[in-house]
PDB file of C-alpha atoms in Angstrom:
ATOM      1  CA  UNK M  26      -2.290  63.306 -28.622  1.00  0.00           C
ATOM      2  CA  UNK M  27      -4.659  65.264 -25.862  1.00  0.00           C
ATOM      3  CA  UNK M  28      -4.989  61.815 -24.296  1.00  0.00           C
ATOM      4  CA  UNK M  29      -1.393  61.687 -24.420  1.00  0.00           C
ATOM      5  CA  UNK M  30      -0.460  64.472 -22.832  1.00  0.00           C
ATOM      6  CA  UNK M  31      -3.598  63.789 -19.782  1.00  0.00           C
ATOM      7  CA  UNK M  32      -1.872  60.925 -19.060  1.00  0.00           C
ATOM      8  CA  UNK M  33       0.820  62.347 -16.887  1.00  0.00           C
ATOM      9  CA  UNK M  34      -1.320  64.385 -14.370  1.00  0.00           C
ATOM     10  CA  UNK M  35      -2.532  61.088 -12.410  1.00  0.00           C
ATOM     11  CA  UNK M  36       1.749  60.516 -11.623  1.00  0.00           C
ATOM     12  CA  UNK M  37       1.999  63.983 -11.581  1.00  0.00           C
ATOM     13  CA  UNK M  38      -0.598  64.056  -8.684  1.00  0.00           C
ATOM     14  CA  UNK M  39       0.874  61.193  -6.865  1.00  0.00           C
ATOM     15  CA  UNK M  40       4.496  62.019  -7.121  1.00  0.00           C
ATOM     16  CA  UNK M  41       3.240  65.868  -4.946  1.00  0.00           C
ATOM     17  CA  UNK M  42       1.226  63.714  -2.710  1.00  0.00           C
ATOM     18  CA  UNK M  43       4.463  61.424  -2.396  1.00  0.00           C
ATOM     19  CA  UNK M  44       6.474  64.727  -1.569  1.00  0.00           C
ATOM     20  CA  UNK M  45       3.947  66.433   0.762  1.00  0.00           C
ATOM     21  CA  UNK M  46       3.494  62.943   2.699  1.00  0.00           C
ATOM     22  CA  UNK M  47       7.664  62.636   3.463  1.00  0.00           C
ATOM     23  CA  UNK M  48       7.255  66.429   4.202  1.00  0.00           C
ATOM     24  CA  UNK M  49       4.510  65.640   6.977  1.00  0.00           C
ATOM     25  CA  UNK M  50       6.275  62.837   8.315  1.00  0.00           C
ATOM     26  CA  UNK M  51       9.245  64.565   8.532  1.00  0.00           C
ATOM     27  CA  UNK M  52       7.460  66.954  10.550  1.00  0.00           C
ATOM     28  CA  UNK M  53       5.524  64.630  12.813  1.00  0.00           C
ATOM     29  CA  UNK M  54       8.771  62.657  13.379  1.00  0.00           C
ATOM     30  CA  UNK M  55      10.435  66.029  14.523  1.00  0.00           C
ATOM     31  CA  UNK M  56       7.439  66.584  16.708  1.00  0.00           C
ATOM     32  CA  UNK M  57       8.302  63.271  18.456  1.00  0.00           C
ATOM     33  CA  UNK M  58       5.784  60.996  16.458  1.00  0.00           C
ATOM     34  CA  UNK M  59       7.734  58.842  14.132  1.00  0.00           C
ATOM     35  CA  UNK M  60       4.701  56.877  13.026  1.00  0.00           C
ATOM     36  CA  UNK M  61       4.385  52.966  12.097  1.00  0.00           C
ATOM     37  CA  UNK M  62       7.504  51.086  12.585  1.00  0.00           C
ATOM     38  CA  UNK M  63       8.764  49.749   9.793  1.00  0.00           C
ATOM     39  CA  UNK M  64       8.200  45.972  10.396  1.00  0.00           C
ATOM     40  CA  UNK M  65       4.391  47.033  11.200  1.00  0.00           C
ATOM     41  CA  UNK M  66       4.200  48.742   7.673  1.00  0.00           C
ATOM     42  CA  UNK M  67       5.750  45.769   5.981  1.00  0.00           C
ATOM     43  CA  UNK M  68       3.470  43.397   8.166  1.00  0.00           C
ATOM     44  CA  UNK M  69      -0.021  45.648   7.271  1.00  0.00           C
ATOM     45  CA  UNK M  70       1.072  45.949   3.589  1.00  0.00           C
ATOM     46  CA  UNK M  71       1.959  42.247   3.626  1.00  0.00           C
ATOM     47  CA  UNK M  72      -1.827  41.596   5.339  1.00  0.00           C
ATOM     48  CA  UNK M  73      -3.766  44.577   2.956  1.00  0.00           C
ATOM     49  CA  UNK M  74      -1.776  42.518  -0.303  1.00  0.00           C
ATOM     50  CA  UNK M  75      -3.173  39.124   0.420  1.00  0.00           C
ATOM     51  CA  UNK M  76      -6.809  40.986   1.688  1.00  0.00           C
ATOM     52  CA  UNK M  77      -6.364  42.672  -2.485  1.00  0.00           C
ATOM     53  CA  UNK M  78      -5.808  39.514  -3.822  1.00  0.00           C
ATOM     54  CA  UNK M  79      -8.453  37.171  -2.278  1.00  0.00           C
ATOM     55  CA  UNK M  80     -10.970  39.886  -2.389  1.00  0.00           C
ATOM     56  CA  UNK M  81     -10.214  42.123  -5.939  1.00  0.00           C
ATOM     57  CA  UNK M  82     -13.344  43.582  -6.406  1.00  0.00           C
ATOM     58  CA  UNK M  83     -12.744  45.770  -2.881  1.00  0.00           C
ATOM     59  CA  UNK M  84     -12.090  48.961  -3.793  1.00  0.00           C
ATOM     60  CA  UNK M  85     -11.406  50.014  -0.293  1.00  0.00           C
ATOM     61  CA  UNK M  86      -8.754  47.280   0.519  1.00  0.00           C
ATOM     62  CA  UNK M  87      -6.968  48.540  -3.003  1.00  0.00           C
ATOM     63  CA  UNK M  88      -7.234  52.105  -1.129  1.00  0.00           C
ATOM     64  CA  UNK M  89      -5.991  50.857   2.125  1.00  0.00           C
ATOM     65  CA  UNK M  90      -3.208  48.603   0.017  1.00  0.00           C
ATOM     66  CA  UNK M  91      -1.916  52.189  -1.901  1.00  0.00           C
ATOM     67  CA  UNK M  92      -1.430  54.209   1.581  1.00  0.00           C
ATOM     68  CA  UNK M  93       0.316  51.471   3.033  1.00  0.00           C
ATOM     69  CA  UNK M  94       2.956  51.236  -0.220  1.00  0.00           C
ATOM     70  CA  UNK M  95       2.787  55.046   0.298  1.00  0.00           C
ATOM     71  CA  UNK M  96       3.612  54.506   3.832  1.00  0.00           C
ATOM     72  CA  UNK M  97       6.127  52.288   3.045  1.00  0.00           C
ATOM     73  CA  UNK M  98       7.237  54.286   0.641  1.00  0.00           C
ATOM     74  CA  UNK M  99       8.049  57.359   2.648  1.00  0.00           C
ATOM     75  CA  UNK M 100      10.594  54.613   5.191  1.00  0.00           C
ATOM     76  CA  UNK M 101      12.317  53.851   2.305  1.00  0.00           C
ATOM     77  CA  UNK M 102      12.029  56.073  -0.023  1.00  0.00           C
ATOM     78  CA  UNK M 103      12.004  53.301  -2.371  1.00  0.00           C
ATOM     79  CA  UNK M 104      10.296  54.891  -5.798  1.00  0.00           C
ATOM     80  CA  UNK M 105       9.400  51.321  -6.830  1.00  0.00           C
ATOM     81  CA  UNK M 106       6.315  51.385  -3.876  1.00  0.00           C
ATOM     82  CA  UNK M 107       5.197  54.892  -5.154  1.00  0.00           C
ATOM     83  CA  UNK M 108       4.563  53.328  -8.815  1.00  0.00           C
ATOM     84  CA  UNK M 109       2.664  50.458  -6.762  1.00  0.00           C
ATOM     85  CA  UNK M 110       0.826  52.861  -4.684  1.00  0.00           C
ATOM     86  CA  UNK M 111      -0.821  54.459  -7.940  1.00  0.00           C
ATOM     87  CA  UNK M 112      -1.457  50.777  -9.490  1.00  0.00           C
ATOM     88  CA  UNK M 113      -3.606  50.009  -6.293  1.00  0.00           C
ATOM     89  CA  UNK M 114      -5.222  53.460  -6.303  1.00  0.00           C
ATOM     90  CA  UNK M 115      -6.264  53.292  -9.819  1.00  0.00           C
ATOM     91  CA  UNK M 116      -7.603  49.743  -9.194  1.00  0.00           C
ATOM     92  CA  UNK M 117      -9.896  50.778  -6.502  1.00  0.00           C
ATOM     93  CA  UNK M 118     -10.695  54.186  -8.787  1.00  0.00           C
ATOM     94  CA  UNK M 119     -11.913  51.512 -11.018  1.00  0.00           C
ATOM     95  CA  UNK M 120     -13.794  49.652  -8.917  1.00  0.00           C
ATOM     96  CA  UNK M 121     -15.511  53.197  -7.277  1.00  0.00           C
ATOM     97  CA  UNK M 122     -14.564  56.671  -7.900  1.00  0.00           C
ATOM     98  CA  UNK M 123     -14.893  57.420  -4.613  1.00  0.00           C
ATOM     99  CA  UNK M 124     -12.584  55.241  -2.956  1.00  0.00           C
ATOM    100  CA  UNK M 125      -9.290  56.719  -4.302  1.00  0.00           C
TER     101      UNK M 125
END
């Protein structure tokens, strides 16, 4: 049951980091810095996918692969890429603690 109820603080987590990410970019887009264009996002995320897949046991390309779904994420505020995001971070927690 403990284990149970743990379970939710990882999503929890990322969900608030999801949040305070649109906030910033929200911010740095008022500030006149709108960040990646979306066809570079989908191009890098398209790139750090294939770089995940030929190379799985790189915890810092499932890192990289995570902020760019979060990236993605925060153009189109798509919930599906937030639920990847945390499937790439916990890979590369898996691979190293300290990548994630």
């Amino acid at each position: 049951m403990r284990r149970r109820a743990l379970e939710w603080i990882p999503a929890a987590a990322l969900c608030a980091a999801a949040v305070l990410d649109a906030a910033r970019a929200q911010e740095g887009a008022a500030a006149g810095d709108p960040g990646p264009s979306a066809p570079q996002v989908r191009l890098r995320l398209a790139e750090e996918r294939d770089r995940s897949e030929s190379t799985p046991a790189d915890a810092a390309g499932w890192s990289r692969l995570g902020e760019e779904r979060m990236l993605r994420y925060r153009q189109t505020l798509d919930v599906r890429y937030v639920s990847e995001a945390r499937e790439a971070f916990e890979k590369a927690a898996g691979l190293d603690p300290d990548s994630a």
